[in-house]
mmCIF file of N, CA and C and ligand atoms in Angstrom:
data_model
loop_
_atom_site.group_PDB
_atom_site.id
_atom_site.type_symbol
_atom_site.label_atom_id
_atom_site.label_comp_id
_atom_site.label_asym_id
_atom_site.label_seq_id
_atom_site.Cartn_x
_atom_site.Cartn_y
_atom_site.Cartn_z
ATOM 1 N N MET U 113 -67.165 -129.322 -132.762
ATOM 2 C CA MET U 113 -68.192 -130.330 -133.055
ATOM 3 C C MET U 113 -69.558 -129.796 -132.614
ATOM 4 N N PRO U 114 -70.569 -129.925 -133.463
ATOM 5 C CA PRO U 114 -71.890 -129.446 -133.048
ATOM 6 C C PRO U 114 -72.386 -130.266 -131.862
ATOM 7 N N GLN U 115 -73.294 -129.680 -131.098
ATOM 8 C CA GLN U 115 -73.801 -130.386 -129.925
ATOM 9 C C GLN U 115 -74.597 -131.614 -130.343
ATOM 10 N N ILE U 116 -74.545 -132.625 -129.489
ATOM 11 C CA ILE U 116 -75.258 -133.871 -129.745
ATOM 12 C C ILE U 116 -76.751 -133.627 -129.516
ATOM 13 N N SER U 117 -77.566 -134.122 -130.441
ATOM 14 C CA SER U 117 -79.008 -133.918 -130.344
ATOM 15 C C SER U 117 -79.725 -135.239 -130.048
ATOM 16 N N PHE U 118 -80.697 -135.185 -129.154
ATOM 17 C CA PHE U 118 -81.450 -136.402 -128.830
ATOM 18 C C PHE U 118 -82.113 -136.964 -130.079
ATOM 19 N N ALA U 119 -82.856 -136.127 -130.793
ATOM 20 C CA ALA U 119 -83.618 -136.608 -131.956
ATOM 21 C C ALA U 119 -82.701 -137.156 -133.051
ATOM 22 N N ALA U 120 -81.606 -136.448 -133.318
ATOM 23 C CA ALA U 120 -80.759 -136.815 -134.460
ATOM 24 C C ALA U 120 -79.732 -137.886 -134.114
ATOM 25 N N ASP U 121 -79.221 -137.872 -132.883
ATOM 26 C CA ASP U 121 -78.064 -138.722 -132.566
ATOM 27 C C ASP U 121 -78.339 -139.836 -131.560
ATOM 28 N N ILE U 122 -79.170 -139.572 -130.580
ATOM 29 C CA ILE U 122 -79.343 -140.527 -129.475
ATOM 30 C C ILE U 122 -80.515 -141.463 -129.713
ATOM 31 N N LYS U 123 -81.665 -140.904 -130.012
ATOM 32 C CA LYS U 123 -82.858 -141.739 -130.191
ATOM 33 C C LYS U 123 -82.657 -142.849 -131.234
ATOM 34 N N PRO U 124 -81.964 -142.562 -132.368
ATOM 35 C CA PRO U 124 -81.764 -143.636 -133.360
ATOM 36 C C PRO U 124 -80.900 -144.799 -132.864
ATOM 37 N N LEU U 125 -80.227 -144.645 -131.717
ATOM 38 C CA LEU U 125 -79.405 -145.741 -131.196
ATOM 39 C C LEU U 125 -80.265 -146.829 -130.549
ATOM 40 N N PHE U 126 -81.499 -146.473 -130.188
ATOM 41 C CA PHE U 126 -82.393 -147.462 -129.579
ATOM 42 C C PHE U 126 -83.155 -148.182 -130.671
ATOM 43 N N ARG U 127 -83.215 -149.512 -130.561
ATOM 44 C CA ARG U 127 -83.953 -150.313 -131.535
ATOM 45 C C ARG U 127 -85.436 -150.292 -131.168
ATOM 46 N N THR U 128 -86.269 -150.636 -132.156
ATOM 47 C CA THR U 128 -87.714 -150.714 -131.912
ATOM 48 C C THR U 128 -87.990 -151.667 -130.753
ATOM 49 N N ILE U 129 -87.262 -152.795 -130.712
ATOM 50 C CA ILE U 129 -87.495 -153.790 -129.651
ATOM 51 C C ILE U 129 -87.085 -153.234 -128.280
ATOM 52 N N ASP U 130 -86.069 -152.402 -128.228
ATOM 53 C CA ASP U 130 -85.669 -151.788 -126.954
ATOM 54 C C ASP U 130 -86.809 -150.905 -126.440
ATOM 55 N N ILE U 131 -87.337 -150.088 -127.336
ATOM 56 C CA ILE U 131 -88.388 -149.141 -126.956
ATOM 57 C C ILE U 131 -89.643 -149.906 -126.535
ATOM 58 N N SER U 132 -90.020 -150.934 -127.322
ATOM 59 C CA SER U 132 -91.269 -151.629 -127.025
ATOM 60 C C SER U 132 -91.158 -152.468 -125.753
ATOM 61 N N HIS U 133 -89.955 -152.982 -125.425
ATOM 62 C CA HIS U 133 -89.819 -153.753 -124.190
ATOM 63 C C HIS U 133 -89.727 -152.864 -122.963
ATOM 64 N N MET U 134 -89.160 -151.699 -123.106
ATOM 65 C CA MET U 134 -88.948 -150.874 -121.928
ATOM 66 C C MET U 134 -90.100 -149.933 -121.602
ATOM 67 N N THR U 135 -90.897 -149.539 -122.575
ATOM 68 C CA THR U 135 -91.995 -148.606 -122.313
ATOM 69 C C THR U 135 -92.947 -149.131 -121.229
ATOM 70 N N PRO U 136 -93.330 -150.444 -121.247
ATOM 71 C CA PRO U 136 -94.222 -150.934 -120.184
ATOM 72 C C PRO U 136 -93.602 -150.862 -118.784
ATOM 73 N N PHE U 137 -92.259 -150.800 -118.701
ATOM 74 C CA PHE U 137 -91.586 -150.645 -117.409
ATOM 75 C C PHE U 137 -91.479 -149.172 -117.012
ATOM 76 N N GLY U 138 -92.008 -148.289 -117.859
ATOM 77 C CA GLY U 138 -91.927 -146.866 -117.552
ATOM 78 C C GLY U 138 -90.595 -146.248 -117.957
ATOM 79 N N VAL U 139 -89.787 -146.997 -118.703
ATOM 80 C CA VAL U 139 -88.505 -146.474 -119.194
ATOM 81 C C VAL U 139 -88.722 -146.091 -120.663
ATOM 82 N N GLU U 140 -88.965 -144.796 -120.873
ATOM 83 C CA GLU U 140 -89.388 -144.329 -122.197
ATOM 84 C C GLU U 140 -88.182 -143.845 -123.002
ATOM 85 N N LEU U 141 -87.513 -144.813 -123.625
ATOM 86 C CA LEU U 141 -86.252 -144.531 -124.317
ATOM 87 C C LEU U 141 -86.413 -143.576 -125.490
ATOM 88 N N ASP U 142 -87.614 -143.508 -126.061
ATOM 89 C CA ASP U 142 -87.832 -142.651 -127.238
ATOM 90 C C ASP U 142 -88.471 -141.311 -126.871
ATOM 91 N N ASP U 143 -88.613 -141.057 -125.570
ATOM 92 C CA ASP U 143 -89.340 -139.864 -125.125
ATOM 93 C C ASP U 143 -88.356 -138.824 -124.575
ATOM 94 N N TYR U 144 -88.278 -137.679 -125.244
ATOM 95 C CA TYR U 144 -87.298 -136.661 -124.842
ATOM 96 C C TYR U 144 -87.524 -136.181 -123.411
ATOM 97 N N THR U 145 -88.788 -135.989 -123.036
ATOM 98 C CA THR U 145 -89.081 -135.483 -121.697
ATOM 99 C C THR U 145 -88.554 -136.444 -120.631
ATOM 100 N N TYR U 146 -88.782 -137.728 -120.850
ATOM 101 C CA TYR U 146 -88.277 -138.744 -119.905
ATOM 102 C C TYR U 146 -86.751 -138.763 -119.900
ATOM 103 N N MET U 147 -86.176 -138.833 -121.091
ATOM 104 C CA MET U 147 -84.730 -139.037 -121.205
ATOM 105 C C MET U 147 -83.921 -137.820 -120.787
ATOM 106 N N SER U 148 -84.511 -136.626 -120.899
ATOM 107 C CA SER U 148 -83.759 -135.421 -120.551
ATOM 108 C C SER U 148 -83.791 -135.135 -119.048
ATOM 109 N N ASN U 149 -84.513 -135.965 -118.293
ATOM 110 C CA ASN U 149 -84.408 -135.901 -116.839
ATOM 111 C C ASN U 149 -83.051 -136.515 -116.477
ATOM 112 N N PRO U 150 -82.150 -135.743 -115.843
ATOM 113 C CA PRO U 150 -80.790 -136.235 -115.611
ATOM 114 C C PRO U 150 -80.732 -137.555 -114.849
ATOM 115 N N ASP U 151 -81.645 -137.775 -113.914
ATOM 116 C CA ASP U 151 -81.641 -139.043 -113.169
ATOM 117 C C ASP U 151 -81.974 -140.213 -114.090
ATOM 118 N N ASN U 152 -82.946 -140.007 -114.977
ATOM 119 C CA ASN U 152 -83.323 -141.073 -115.908
ATOM 120 C C ASN U 152 -82.203 -141.348 -116.899
ATOM 121 N N ALA U 153 -81.595 -140.284 -117.420
ATOM 122 C CA ALA U 153 -80.497 -140.456 -118.384
ATOM 123 C C ALA U 153 -79.348 -141.219 -117.725
ATOM 124 N N LYS U 154 -79.082 -140.902 -116.472
ATOM 125 C CA LYS U 154 -77.997 -141.563 -115.743
ATOM 126 C C LYS U 154 -78.301 -143.053 -115.566
ATOM 127 N N SER U 155 -79.539 -143.378 -115.174
ATOM 128 C CA SER U 155 -79.914 -144.793 -115.002
ATOM 129 C C SER U 155 -79.771 -145.561 -116.304
ATOM 130 N N VAL U 156 -80.241 -144.949 -117.387
ATOM 131 C CA VAL U 156 -80.161 -145.614 -118.685
ATOM 132 C C VAL U 156 -78.693 -145.838 -119.059
ATOM 133 N N TYR U 157 -77.880 -144.811 -118.875
ATOM 134 C CA TYR U 157 -76.453 -144.924 -119.202
ATOM 135 C C TYR U 157 -75.795 -146.048 -118.394
ATOM 136 N N GLU U 158 -76.177 -146.139 -117.122
ATOM 137 C CA GLU U 158 -75.625 -147.188 -116.254
ATOM 138 C C GLU U 158 -75.954 -148.579 -116.780
ATOM 139 N N THR U 159 -77.207 -148.779 -117.226
ATOM 140 C CA THR U 159 -77.594 -150.119 -117.695
ATOM 141 C C THR U 159 -76.872 -150.480 -118.992
ATOM 142 N N LEU U 160 -76.498 -149.475 -119.764
ATOM 143 C CA LEU U 160 -75.837 -149.718 -121.052
ATOM 144 C C LEU U 160 -74.333 -149.937 -120.902
ATOM 145 N N SER U 161 -73.795 -149.601 -119.725
ATOM 146 C CA SER U 161 -72.347 -149.617 -119.520
ATOM 147 C C SER U 161 -71.890 -150.913 -118.863
ATOM 148 N N PRO U 162 -70.723 -151.425 -119.286
ATOM 149 C CA PRO U 162 -70.144 -152.561 -118.582
ATOM 150 C C PRO U 162 -69.650 -152.129 -117.206
ATOM 151 N N HIS U 163 -69.656 -153.060 -116.251
ATOM 152 C CA HIS U 163 -69.150 -152.756 -114.911
ATOM 153 C C HIS U 163 -68.057 -153.745 -114.588
ATOM 154 N N GLY U 164 -66.822 -153.332 -114.749
ATOM 155 C CA GLY U 164 -65.692 -154.229 -114.549
ATOM 156 C C GLY U 164 -65.804 -155.400 -115.513
ATOM 157 N N ALA U 165 -65.802 -156.616 -114.954
ATOM 158 C CA ALA U 165 -65.880 -157.812 -115.797
ATOM 159 C C ALA U 165 -67.316 -158.130 -116.193
ATOM 160 N N GLU U 166 -68.277 -157.434 -115.563
ATOM 161 C CA GLU U 166 -69.692 -157.698 -115.839
ATOM 162 C C GLU U 166 -70.139 -157.018 -117.123
ATOM 163 N N PRO U 167 -70.827 -157.732 -118.000
ATOM 164 C CA PRO U 167 -71.348 -157.065 -119.189
ATOM 165 C C PRO U 167 -72.485 -156.118 -118.806
ATOM 166 N N PRO U 168 -72.855 -155.217 -119.690
ATOM 167 C CA PRO U 168 -73.974 -154.320 -119.401
ATOM 168 C C PRO U 168 -75.241 -155.121 -119.086
ATOM 169 N N SER U 169 -76.139 -154.551 -118.285
ATOM 170 C CA SER U 169 -77.388 -155.268 -117.976
ATOM 171 C C SER U 169 -78.408 -155.119 -119.100
ATOM 172 N N MET U 170 -78.249 -154.080 -119.927
ATOM 173 C CA MET U 170 -79.178 -153.843 -121.027
ATOM 174 C C MET U 170 -78.435 -153.625 -122.346
ATOM 175 N N PRO U 171 -79.012 -154.003 -123.489
ATOM 176 C CA PRO U 171 -80.142 -154.922 -123.574
ATOM 177 C C PRO U 171 -79.720 -156.324 -123.119
ATOM 178 N N PRO U 172 -80.642 -157.085 -122.472
ATOM 179 C CA PRO U 172 -80.272 -158.388 -121.912
ATOM 180 C C PRO U 172 -79.654 -159.300 -122.980
ATOM 181 N N GLY U 173 -78.418 -159.733 -122.764
ATOM 182 C CA GLY U 173 -77.730 -160.615 -123.699
ATOM 183 C C GLY U 173 -77.097 -159.903 -124.881
ATOM 184 N N GLY U 174 -77.271 -158.575 -124.970
ATOM 185 C CA GLY U 174 -76.691 -157.784 -126.061
ATOM 186 C C GLY U 174 -77.621 -157.732 -127.264
ATOM 187 N N PRO U 175 -77.211 -157.157 -128.376
ATOM 188 C CA PRO U 175 -75.876 -156.604 -128.617
ATOM 189 C C PRO U 175 -75.651 -155.334 -127.792
ATOM 190 N N TYR U 176 -74.496 -155.265 -127.142
ATOM 191 C CA TYR U 176 -74.196 -154.139 -126.272
ATOM 192 C C TYR U 176 -73.732 -152.937 -127.077
ATOM 193 N N TRP U 177 -73.937 -151.764 -126.499
ATOM 194 C CA TRP U 177 -73.486 -150.537 -127.156
ATOM 195 C C TRP U 177 -71.958 -150.529 -127.242
ATOM 196 N N THR U 178 -71.471 -149.938 -128.314
ATOM 197 C CA THR U 178 -70.030 -149.820 -128.499
ATOM 198 C C THR U 178 -69.515 -148.659 -127.640
ATOM 199 N N PRO U 179 -68.201 -148.647 -127.378
ATOM 200 C CA PRO U 179 -67.632 -147.499 -126.655
ATOM 201 C C PRO U 179 -67.958 -146.172 -127.341
ATOM 202 N N ALA U 180 -68.004 -146.152 -128.666
ATOM 203 C CA ALA U 180 -68.314 -144.904 -129.387
ATOM 204 C C ALA U 180 -69.756 -144.462 -129.119
ATOM 205 N N GLN U 181 -70.668 -145.421 -129.074
ATOM 206 C CA GLN U 181 -72.070 -145.075 -128.791
ATOM 207 C C GLN U 181 -72.222 -144.572 -127.364
ATOM 208 N N LEU U 182 -71.535 -145.229 -126.423
ATOM 209 C CA LEU U 182 -71.592 -144.786 -125.025
ATOM 210 C C LEU U 182 -70.995 -143.390 -124.876
ATOM 211 N N ALA U 183 -69.910 -143.131 -125.616
ATOM 212 C CA ALA U 183 -69.275 -141.807 -125.542
ATOM 213 C C ALA U 183 -70.216 -140.726 -126.078
ATOM 214 N N LEU U 184 -70.969 -141.069 -127.119
ATOM 215 C CA LEU U 184 -71.927 -140.118 -127.689
ATOM 216 C C LEU U 184 -73.009 -139.778 -126.654
ATOM 217 N N PHE U 185 -73.510 -140.806 -125.980
ATOM 218 C CA PHE U 185 -74.543 -140.594 -124.964
ATOM 219 C C PHE U 185 -73.985 -139.735 -123.824
ATOM 220 N N ALA U 186 -72.751 -140.038 -123.411
ATOM 221 C CA ALA U 186 -72.124 -139.267 -122.318
ATOM 222 C C ALA U 186 -71.951 -137.806 -122.733
ATOM 223 N N GLN U 187 -71.570 -137.585 -123.985
ATOM 224 C CA GLN U 187 -71.382 -136.217 -124.463
ATOM 225 C C GLN U 187 -72.725 -135.483 -124.517
ATOM 226 N N TRP U 188 -73.775 -136.195 -124.890
ATOM 227 C CA TRP U 188 -75.120 -135.592 -124.909
ATOM 228 C C TRP U 188 -75.510 -135.125 -123.499
ATOM 229 N N GLN U 189 -75.192 -135.947 -122.495
ATOM 230 C CA GLN U 189 -75.466 -135.551 -121.109
ATOM 231 C C GLN U 189 -74.652 -134.297 -120.748
ATOM 232 N N LYS U 190 -73.366 -134.315 -121.101
ATOM 233 C CA LYS U 190 -72.478 -133.193 -120.796
ATOM 234 C C LYS U 190 -72.934 -131.903 -121.461
ATOM 235 N N ASP U 191 -73.440 -132.036 -122.695
ATOM 236 C CA ASP U 191 -73.884 -130.872 -123.470
ATOM 237 C C ASP U 191 -75.167 -130.255 -122.913
ATOM 238 N N GLY U 192 -75.800 -130.944 -121.967
ATOM 239 C CA GLY U 192 -77.006 -130.393 -121.380
ATOM 240 C C GLY U 192 -78.281 -130.879 -122.020
ATOM 241 N N TYR U 193 -78.282 -132.130 -122.521
ATOM 242 C CA TYR U 193 -79.523 -132.776 -122.973
ATOM 243 C C TYR U 193 -80.227 -131.991 -124.082
ATOM 244 N N GLN U 194 -79.504 -131.719 -125.148
ATOM 245 C CA GLN U 194 -80.115 -130.973 -126.267
ATOM 246 C C GLN U 194 -81.192 -131.831 -126.942
ATOM 247 N N PRO U 195 -82.333 -131.216 -127.300
ATOM 248 C CA PRO U 195 -83.403 -131.986 -127.942
ATOM 249 C C PRO U 195 -82.993 -132.492 -129.322
HETATM 250 C C1 HEM B 491 -83.292 -147.540 -116.334
HETATM 251 C C2 HEM B 491 -83.017 -148.313 -117.364
HETATM 252 C C3 HEM B 491 -83.525 -149.733 -117.536
HETATM 253 C C4 HEM B 491 -84.113 -150.593 -116.654
HETATM 254 C C5 HEM B 491 -84.404 -150.368 -115.179
HETATM 255 C C6 HEM B 491 -84.424 -151.810 -117.384
HETATM 256 C C7 HEM B 491 -85.035 -152.936 -116.839
HETATM 257 C C8 HEM B 491 -85.442 -154.039 -117.563
HETATM 258 C C9 HEM B 491 -86.092 -155.196 -117.005
HETATM 259 C C10 HEM B 491 -86.427 -155.370 -115.530
HETATM 260 C C11 HEM B 491 -86.355 -156.051 -118.041
HETATM 261 C C12 HEM B 491 -87.060 -157.399 -117.988
HETATM 262 C C13 HEM B 491 -86.210 -158.459 -117.370
HETATM 263 C C14 HEM B 491 -85.052 -158.868 -118.194
HETATM 264 O O1 HEM B 491 -85.258 -159.390 -119.317
HETATM 265 O O2 HEM B 491 -83.892 -158.702 -117.731
HETATM 266 C C15 HEM B 491 -85.842 -155.466 -119.251
HETATM 267 C C16 HEM B 491 -85.921 -156.038 -120.509
HETATM 268 C C17 HEM B 491 -85.388 -155.480 -121.669
HETATM 269 N N1 HEM B 491 -84.667 -154.317 -121.762
HETATM 270 FE FE1 HEM B 491 -84.335 -153.009 -120.243
HETATM 271 N N2 HEM B 491 -84.021 -151.669 -118.685
HETATM 272 C C18 HEM B 491 -83.465 -150.416 -118.823
HETATM 273 C C19 HEM B 491 -82.912 -149.881 -119.968
HETATM 274 C C20 HEM B 491 -82.833 -150.531 -121.187
HETATM 275 C C21 HEM B 491 -82.107 -150.032 -122.319
HETATM 276 C C22 HEM B 491 -81.318 -148.727 -122.318
HETATM 277 C C23 HEM B 491 -82.258 -150.933 -123.336
HETATM 278 C C24 HEM B 491 -81.708 -150.952 -124.732
HETATM 279 C C25 HEM B 491 -80.895 -150.080 -125.271
HETATM 280 C C26 HEM B 491 -83.101 -152.006 -122.830
HETATM 281 C C27 HEM B 491 -83.522 -153.098 -123.563
HETATM 282 C C28 HEM B 491 -84.285 -154.145 -123.077
HETATM 283 C C29 HEM B 491 -84.787 -155.266 -123.882
HETATM 284 C C30 HEM B 491 -84.586 -155.455 -125.372
HETATM 285 C C31 HEM B 491 -85.489 -156.092 -122.993
HETATM 286 C C32 HEM B 491 -86.215 -157.395 -123.330
HETATM 287 C C33 HEM B 491 -85.283 -158.559 -123.294
HETATM 288 C C34 HEM B 491 -85.959 -159.861 -123.680
HETATM 289 O O3 HEM B 491 -87.133 -160.029 -123.355
HETATM 290 O O4 HEM B 491 -85.273 -160.688 -124.272
HETATM 291 N N3 HEM B 491 -83.424 -151.723 -121.520
HETATM 292 N N4 HEM B 491 -85.286 -154.242 -118.935
#
């Protein structure tokens, strides 16, 4: 399988409303430089993931990412944050 790319595979998973709500908080979901920082990618992944019986914290109220979308993001991290 080719490596997961931020521009082609990850960035399109964020909606316009996600990007516009989070940018003022300094969470730049559409910005490769921000997202390829491993600490930032980890925080974002955490907010998108369910925790036991708790639903994900982001986006508030959903729609939550599917297991397939979360797996894609995790693989992108594993692959070394390809642009
Ligand atoms: C480090 C990662 C993140 C942090 C710390 C964070 C934090 C926050 C906070 C504090 C708010 C405002 C309060 C609230 O409505 O709960 C908010 C709103 C929001 N966040 Fe995030 N967020 C993160 C990642 C994300 C991600 C990954 C998405 C979507 C994929 C997202 C989508 C949204 C949306 C759509 C809102 C506005 C909700 C509304 O006003 O109805 N956020 N976020």
